[in-house]
Amino acid sequence: MHIIGNPRSQQALSRRWRNEGKRIGLVPTMGALHEGHLSLVRASIESCDRTVVSIFVNPIQFGPKEDLKRYPRPFSRDCAMLKRLGVDAVFHPSPSAMYPRGFSTSIDVGGSLTRGLCAPRRPGHFRGVATVVAKLFNSVEPDSAFFGAKDFQQAAVVRRMVADLNMGVDVRVMPIVREKDGLAMSSRNAYLSGAERAGAAVLYRALSAGSGKIAAGERRSSAVRAAIRAVLGTVPLARVEYLEITDAETLEPLLSLRGRVLMALAVRVGGTRLIDNMCVRVPQGRLRRKIRRK
Ligand code: AMP
């Protein structure tokens, strides 16, 4: 398994592979790998001839008060996991290799995708994400890139950027991998104390309650939100930062639910900020049929 420390060497390796006719898959990560990341790696290995996993804790996507310094970086352990899976290269640049002195270009994805959810709570975050993903794409030159639905808004922003800038990368979004109790796997779960970890499962229970309401015929966003909030309220350690129900394509808030709907939330459990979401397709016309039958 190659371990590559700068964009030029990664480009050279990728171009060699391309000349050999190999399809290249990229899995961008910040490391501290768990089964969620590994599901993306497996998907890449299955559909591509060469898989590159990038491990880069991207400083420009963290706010000044966020956990950049504290973010876990168990690099040797991560490499051992990736080697076992059969990954071909780990792209692990230093911050100065990615952002040398004088670096001054960034990518801003505008419009509805960056108006709500995490965007107003993390100013500059998606600019940092789009910029680093563009740099990773230019370094690895992948055919396909694999992202998790865990970061739903991020995946939507990346898709938009790829379409708008004709990047020619096939973006694949894979399902959320969860712990047994439903907690979405995340490198940040390591910050949770025992009691916080137990409480954190409330995010999934709450989203499931929302999805249950919709399945039972509820179409008012306010009622579904109330059902989700009621469950979140059962764990005093959990403080809601946002809870939004949006159209899954545009990420615009919905009053009345139809089509593909995203329920997304950010919750602080103790000092740790957790995000989770659930996407559901609202069955058409169900409520009306029910009323007619009565
Ligand atoms: P991160 O290292 O947190 O930046 O995540 C790297 C990639 O892994 C992103 O595309 C995430 O959406 C994805 N990912 C993180 N956690 C999960 C999970 N529990 N299930 C599926 N994908 C995940």
Tab-separated table of C-alpha atoms and ligand atoms in Angstrom:
chain	number	residue	atom	x	y	z
A	1	MET	CA	0.000	0.000	0.000
A	2	HIS	CA	1.479	3.340	-1.077
A	3	ILE	CA	1.493	6.187	1.432
A	4	ILE	CA	1.640	9.476	-0.411
A	5	GLY	CA	2.342	12.824	1.233
A	6	ASN	CA	1.860	15.405	-1.492
A	7	PRO	CA	-0.511	16.159	-4.372
A	8	ARG	CA	2.145	15.899	-7.121
A	9	SER	CA	3.235	12.383	-6.177
A	10	GLN	CA	-0.395	11.292	-5.913
A	11	GLN	CA	-1.089	12.722	-9.375
A	12	ALA	CA	1.912	10.872	-10.792
A	13	LEU	CA	0.739	7.576	-9.277
A	14	SER	CA	-2.853	8.097	-10.465
A	15	ARG	CA	-1.705	8.962	-13.988
A	16	ARG	CA	0.390	5.814	-14.132
A	17	TRP	CA	-2.685	3.803	-13.175
A	18	ARG	CA	-4.820	5.668	-15.688
A	19	ASN	CA	-2.299	4.881	-18.447
A	20	GLU	CA	-2.629	1.223	-17.499
A	21	GLY	CA	-6.399	1.560	-18.048
A	22	LYS	CA	-7.317	1.302	-14.359
A	23	ARG	CA	-10.472	2.858	-12.895
A	24	ILE	CA	-9.633	4.848	-9.763
A	25	GLY	CA	-11.907	5.212	-6.723
A	26	LEU	CA	-11.365	7.838	-4.017
A	27	VAL	CA	-12.690	7.766	-0.454
A	28	PRO	CA	-12.068	11.124	1.225
A	29	THR	CA	-11.830	10.923	5.049
A	30	MET	CA	-10.386	12.717	8.037
A	31	GLY	CA	-9.183	9.415	9.517
A	32	ALA	CA	-10.005	7.827	12.890
A	33	LEU	CA	-11.658	5.209	10.722
A	34	HIS	CA	-14.719	3.170	11.666
A	35	GLU	CA	-17.147	0.852	9.891
A	36	GLY	CA	-18.882	3.825	8.246
A	37	HIS	CA	-15.657	4.735	6.446
A	38	LEU	CA	-14.883	1.100	5.708
A	39	SER	CA	-18.247	0.615	3.984
A	40	LEU	CA	-17.210	3.341	1.521
A	41	VAL	CA	-13.808	1.721	1.032
A	42	ARG	CA	-15.423	-1.649	0.295
A	43	ALA	CA	-17.789	-0.029	-2.206
A	44	SER	CA	-14.823	1.533	-3.980
A	45	ILE	CA	-12.803	-1.681	-4.028
A	46	GLU	CA	-15.812	-3.513	-5.462
A	47	SER	CA	-16.371	-1.139	-8.355
A	48	CYS	CA	-12.913	0.281	-9.104
A	49	ASP	CA	-9.520	-1.219	-10.015
A	50	ARG	CA	-7.552	1.018	-7.666
A	51	THR	CA	-8.737	2.601	-4.409
A	52	VAL	CA	-7.177	5.652	-2.812
A	53	VAL	CA	-8.257	6.677	0.693
A	54	SER	CA	-7.346	10.212	1.657
A	55	ILE	CA	-6.746	10.945	5.320
A	56	PHE	CA	-6.580	14.670	5.903
A	57	VAL	CA	-7.953	16.660	8.816
A	58	ASN	CA	-8.788	19.710	6.764
A	59	PRO	CA	-8.078	22.843	8.827
A	60	ILE	CA	-10.114	25.192	6.611
A	61	GLN	CA	-13.413	23.415	7.308
A	62	PHE	CA	-13.158	23.912	11.089
A	63	GLY	CA	-14.394	27.052	12.829
A	64	PRO	CA	-12.100	28.838	15.319
A	65	LYS	CA	-13.903	27.314	18.304
A	66	GLU	CA	-14.195	23.811	16.861
A	67	ASP	CA	-12.227	20.631	17.548
A	68	LEU	CA	-9.410	20.842	14.942
A	69	LYS	CA	-6.622	20.351	17.516
A	70	ARG	CA	-8.422	17.670	19.424
A	71	TYR	CA	-9.623	15.666	16.416
A	72	PRO	CA	-8.297	12.055	16.754
A	73	ARG	CA	-5.437	11.103	14.403
A	74	PRO	CA	-4.606	7.382	14.883
A	75	PHE	CA	-2.766	7.215	11.558
A	76	SER	CA	-0.896	3.884	11.967
A	77	ARG	CA	-4.054	2.118	13.129
A	78	ASP	CA	-5.993	3.561	10.174
A	79	CYS	CA	-3.304	2.392	7.727
A	80	ALA	CA	-3.332	-1.120	9.185
A	81	MET	CA	-7.141	-1.287	8.698
A	82	LEU	CA	-6.889	-0.053	5.112
A	83	LYS	CA	-4.056	-2.405	4.234
A	84	ARG	CA	-6.125	-5.345	5.478
A	85	LEU	CA	-8.992	-4.311	3.187
A	86	GLY	CA	-6.688	-4.144	0.164
A	87	VAL	CA	-6.507	-0.378	-0.366
A	88	ASP	CA	-3.890	0.609	-2.948
A	89	ALA	CA	-2.855	4.030	-1.634
A	90	VAL	CA	-3.380	6.336	1.317
A	91	PHE	CA	-3.124	9.986	0.403
A	92	HIS	CA	-2.025	11.732	3.587
A	93	PRO	CA	-0.803	15.243	2.854
A	94	SER	CA	0.300	17.689	5.547
A	95	PRO	CA	-1.656	20.957	5.891
A	96	SER	CA	1.277	22.837	4.349
A	97	ALA	CA	1.378	20.470	1.351
A	98	MET	CA	-2.316	21.218	0.746
A	99	TYR	CA	-2.222	24.908	1.645
A	100	PRO	CA	1.246	26.272	0.925
A	101	ARG	CA	2.046	29.897	1.682
A	102	GLY	CA	0.062	32.177	-0.615
A	103	PHE	CA	-2.847	29.780	-1.087
A	104	SER	CA	-5.837	31.984	-1.890
A	105	THR	CA	-8.475	30.140	-3.903
A	106	SER	CA	-11.721	28.747	-2.567
A	107	ILE	CA	-14.935	27.270	-3.899
A	108	ASP	CA	-18.295	28.539	-2.708
A	109	VAL	CA	-21.357	26.494	-3.537
A	110	GLY	CA	-24.248	28.954	-3.277
A	111	GLY	CA	-28.003	28.567	-3.429
A	112	SER	CA	-30.380	26.570	-1.298
A	113	LEU	CA	-27.927	23.748	-0.481
A	114	THR	CA	-25.864	26.019	1.747
A	115	ARG	CA	-28.628	28.155	3.257
A	116	GLY	CA	-29.866	25.869	6.046
A	117	LEU	CA	-28.917	22.894	8.234
A	118	CYS	CA	-25.214	23.039	9.183
A	119	ALA	CA	-24.347	26.023	6.955
A	120	PRO	CA	-25.481	28.928	9.186
A	121	ARG	CA	-24.168	27.169	12.308
A	122	ARG	CA	-20.723	26.521	10.813
A	123	PRO	CA	-19.847	29.613	8.748
A	124	GLY	CA	-17.218	28.787	6.114
A	125	HIS	CA	-17.517	25.040	6.683
A	126	PHE	CA	-18.848	24.107	3.253
A	127	ARG	CA	-16.415	26.479	1.545
A	128	GLY	CA	-13.654	24.515	3.291
A	129	VAL	CA	-15.232	21.195	2.320
A	130	ALA	CA	-15.795	22.098	-1.346
A	131	THR	CA	-12.277	23.517	-1.641
A	132	VAL	CA	-10.564	20.489	-0.126
A	133	VAL	CA	-12.674	18.022	-2.125
A	134	ALA	CA	-11.772	19.863	-5.335
A	135	LYS	CA	-8.094	19.655	-4.340
A	136	LEU	CA	-8.427	15.955	-3.516
A	137	PHE	CA	-10.103	15.363	-6.893
A	138	ASN	CA	-7.291	17.237	-8.667
A	139	SER	CA	-4.661	15.254	-6.769
A	140	VAL	CA	-6.180	11.793	-7.169
A	141	GLU	CA	-8.052	12.324	-10.451
A	142	PRO	CA	-10.593	9.631	-9.541
A	143	ASP	CA	-13.270	8.153	-11.794
A	144	SER	CA	-15.569	7.689	-8.776
A	145	ALA	CA	-15.623	9.198	-5.297
A	146	PHE	CA	-17.483	7.713	-2.341
A	147	PHE	CA	-19.259	9.735	0.341
A	148	GLY	CA	-21.557	8.811	3.243
A	149	ALA	CA	-25.192	9.877	3.613
A	150	LYS	CA	-24.258	10.610	7.246
A	151	ASP	CA	-23.053	14.003	5.965
A	152	PHE	CA	-26.037	14.463	3.677
A	153	GLN	CA	-25.571	18.184	3.091
A	154	GLN	CA	-21.884	17.704	2.352
A	155	ALA	CA	-22.650	15.064	-0.273
A	156	ALA	CA	-25.252	17.362	-1.857
A	157	VAL	CA	-22.741	20.239	-1.962
A	158	VAL	CA	-20.097	17.998	-3.552
A	159	ARG	CA	-22.550	16.734	-6.190
A	160	ARG	CA	-23.521	20.329	-7.039
A	161	MET	CA	-19.882	21.408	-7.326
A	162	VAL	CA	-19.033	18.439	-9.562
A	163	ALA	CA	-21.979	19.198	-11.853
A	164	ASP	CA	-21.410	22.970	-11.911
A	165	LEU	CA	-17.672	22.742	-12.580
A	166	ASN	CA	-17.858	19.768	-15.004
A	167	MET	CA	-15.473	17.782	-12.847
A	168	GLY	CA	-16.387	14.470	-14.434
A	169	VAL	CA	-16.230	12.482	-11.196
A	170	ASP	CA	-18.969	9.972	-10.514
A	171	VAL	CA	-20.141	10.803	-6.951
A	172	ARG	CA	-21.580	7.835	-5.034
A	173	VAL	CA	-23.412	8.332	-1.762
A	174	MET	CA	-23.588	5.290	0.515
A	175	PRO	CA	-26.035	4.561	3.380
A	176	ILE	CA	-25.372	5.522	7.007
A	177	VAL	CA	-23.727	2.773	9.065
A	178	ARG	CA	-25.061	2.637	12.625
A	179	GLU	CA	-24.145	1.065	15.953
A	180	LYS	CA	-26.505	-1.608	17.337
A	181	ASP	CA	-28.561	0.986	19.213
A	182	GLY	CA	-28.889	3.145	16.104
A	183	LEU	CA	-26.228	5.778	16.820
A	184	ALA	CA	-24.630	6.780	13.511
A	185	MET	CA	-20.952	5.857	13.559
A	186	SER	CA	-18.701	8.891	13.779
A	187	SER	CA	-15.103	9.597	14.712
A	188	ARG	CA	-16.492	12.149	17.168
A	189	ASN	CA	-18.388	9.466	19.133
A	190	ALA	CA	-15.024	8.818	20.838
A	191	TYR	CA	-15.490	12.136	22.695
A	192	LEU	CA	-18.622	10.836	24.494
A	193	SER	CA	-18.544	9.732	28.146
A	194	GLY	CA	-20.422	6.533	29.097
A	195	ALA	CA	-23.627	8.370	29.999
A	196	GLU	CA	-23.388	10.600	26.920
A	197	ARG	CA	-22.835	7.593	24.671
A	198	ALA	CA	-25.966	5.930	26.068
A	199	GLY	CA	-27.958	9.163	25.627
A	200	ALA	CA	-26.689	9.703	22.074
A	201	ALA	CA	-28.870	6.881	20.736
A	202	VAL	CA	-31.803	9.284	21.157
A	203	LEU	CA	-30.967	10.908	17.799
A	204	TYR	CA	-31.855	7.733	15.936
A	205	ARG	CA	-34.897	7.027	18.088
A	206	ALA	CA	-36.142	10.551	17.406
A	207	LEU	CA	-35.644	10.304	13.643
A	208	SER	CA	-37.342	6.904	13.668
A	209	ALA	CA	-40.324	8.448	15.471
A	210	GLY	CA	-40.487	11.105	12.729
A	211	SER	CA	-40.363	8.491	10.013
A	212	GLY	CA	-43.069	6.493	11.851
A	213	LYS	CA	-45.328	9.561	11.875
A	214	ILE	CA	-44.887	10.013	8.143
A	215	ALA	CA	-45.550	6.316	7.521
A	216	ALA	CA	-48.763	6.688	9.566
A	217	GLY	CA	-49.957	9.383	7.166
A	218	GLU	CA	-48.809	12.647	8.791
A	219	ARG	CA	-47.974	15.273	6.163
A	220	ARG	CA	-47.554	18.400	8.302
A	221	SER	CA	-43.883	19.150	8.840
A	222	SER	CA	-44.701	20.843	12.176
A	223	ALA	CA	-46.335	17.677	13.544
A	224	VAL	CA	-43.431	15.478	12.468
A	225	ARG	CA	-40.970	17.925	14.016
A	226	ALA	CA	-42.968	17.901	17.249
A	227	ALA	CA	-42.805	14.091	17.341
A	228	ILE	CA	-39.033	14.173	16.835
A	229	ARG	CA	-38.561	16.902	19.473
A	230	ALA	CA	-40.676	14.988	21.992
A	231	VAL	CA	-38.304	12.011	21.784
A	232	LEU	CA	-35.201	14.227	21.935
A	233	GLY	CA	-36.695	15.838	25.051
A	234	THR	CA	-36.534	12.525	26.909
A	235	VAL	CA	-32.742	12.820	27.227
A	236	PRO	CA	-31.817	15.939	29.213
A	237	LEU	CA	-28.145	15.644	28.136
A	238	ALA	CA	-29.189	16.262	24.524
A	239	ARG	CA	-29.550	19.899	23.422
A	240	VAL	CA	-30.942	20.453	19.941
A	241	GLU	CA	-28.948	22.814	17.717
A	242	TYR	CA	-31.271	22.395	14.776
A	243	LEU	CA	-34.004	20.129	13.551
A	244	GLU	CA	-35.085	20.634	9.965
A	245	ILE	CA	-37.339	18.838	7.539
A	246	THR	CA	-36.465	19.639	3.964
A	247	ASP	CA	-36.836	18.551	0.396
A	248	ALA	CA	-34.037	15.992	-0.060
A	249	GLU	CA	-32.895	17.479	-3.378
A	250	THR	CA	-32.962	21.221	-2.730
A	251	LEU	CA	-32.586	21.079	1.096
A	252	GLU	CA	-35.290	23.746	1.280
A	253	PRO	CA	-37.561	23.574	4.343
A	254	LEU	CA	-40.975	22.014	3.735
A	255	LEU	CA	-44.260	22.903	5.404
A	256	SER	CA	-46.195	20.092	3.821
A	257	LEU	CA	-44.399	16.823	3.120
A	258	ARG	CA	-44.196	15.230	-0.288
A	259	GLY	CA	-41.635	13.552	-2.510
A	260	ARG	CA	-38.281	12.631	-1.031
A	261	VAL	CA	-37.971	14.262	2.371
A	262	LEU	CA	-34.921	14.745	4.602
A	263	MET	CA	-35.203	14.899	8.383
A	264	ALA	CA	-31.900	16.249	9.674
A	265	LEU	CA	-30.649	17.306	13.069
A	266	ALA	CA	-27.630	18.473	14.988
A	267	VAL	CA	-27.626	17.821	18.714
A	268	ARG	CA	-25.076	18.569	21.386
A	269	VAL	CA	-24.657	15.709	23.795
A	270	GLY	CA	-22.520	17.097	26.599
A	271	GLY	CA	-19.810	18.996	24.737
A	272	THR	CA	-19.998	16.909	21.569
A	273	ARG	CA	-21.879	17.984	18.478
A	274	LEU	CA	-23.533	15.072	16.670
A	275	ILE	CA	-25.406	15.139	13.372
A	276	ASP	CA	-27.762	12.560	11.934
A	277	ASN	CA	-30.475	12.341	9.321
A	278	MET	CA	-33.025	10.117	7.723
A	279	CYS	CA	-34.373	10.337	4.214
A	280	VAL	CA	-37.861	9.027	3.436
A	281	ARG	CA	-40.045	8.918	0.366
A	282	VAL	CA	-43.510	10.154	1.244
A	283	PRO	CA	-46.146	7.858	-0.245
A	284	GLN	CA	-48.499	9.757	-2.538
A	285	GLY	CA	-52.170	10.305	-1.790
A	286	ARG	CA	-52.282	8.025	1.221
A	287	LEU	CA	-53.940	10.471	3.590
A	288	ARG	CA	-56.740	11.215	1.132
A	289	ARG	CA	-57.520	7.523	0.619
A	290	LYS	CA	-57.686	7.046	4.380
A	291	ILE	CA	-60.149	9.907	4.811
A	292	ARG	CA	-62.357	8.622	1.974
A	293	ARG	CA	-62.568	5.176	3.524
A	294	LYS	CA	-63.983	6.562	6.819
B	1	AMP	P1	-15.148	12.039	7.937
B	1	AMP	O1	-13.878	11.266	8.188
B	1	AMP	O2	-16.001	12.186	9.140
B	1	AMP	O3	-14.903	13.330	7.184
B	1	AMP	O4	-16.006	11.131	6.952
B	1	AMP	C1	-15.477	10.683	5.730
B	1	AMP	C2	-16.591	10.082	4.899
B	1	AMP	O5	-17.168	8.989	5.607
B	1	AMP	C3	-17.734	11.079	4.642
B	1	AMP	O6	-18.198	10.918	3.307
B	1	AMP	C4	-18.779	10.665	5.639
B	1	AMP	O7	-20.101	10.971	5.249
B	1	AMP	C5	-18.565	9.158	5.679
B	1	AMP	N1	-19.108	8.614	6.923
B	1	AMP	C6	-18.817	9.027	8.185
B	1	AMP	N2	-19.563	8.330	9.068
B	1	AMP	C7	-20.334	7.474	8.353
B	1	AMP	C8	-21.322	6.509	8.693
B	1	AMP	N3	-21.674	6.272	9.942
B	1	AMP	N4	-21.917	5.823	7.686
B	1	AMP	C9	-21.582	6.053	6.391
B	1	AMP	N5	-20.651	6.958	6.013
B	1	AMP	C10	-20.038	7.659	6.971
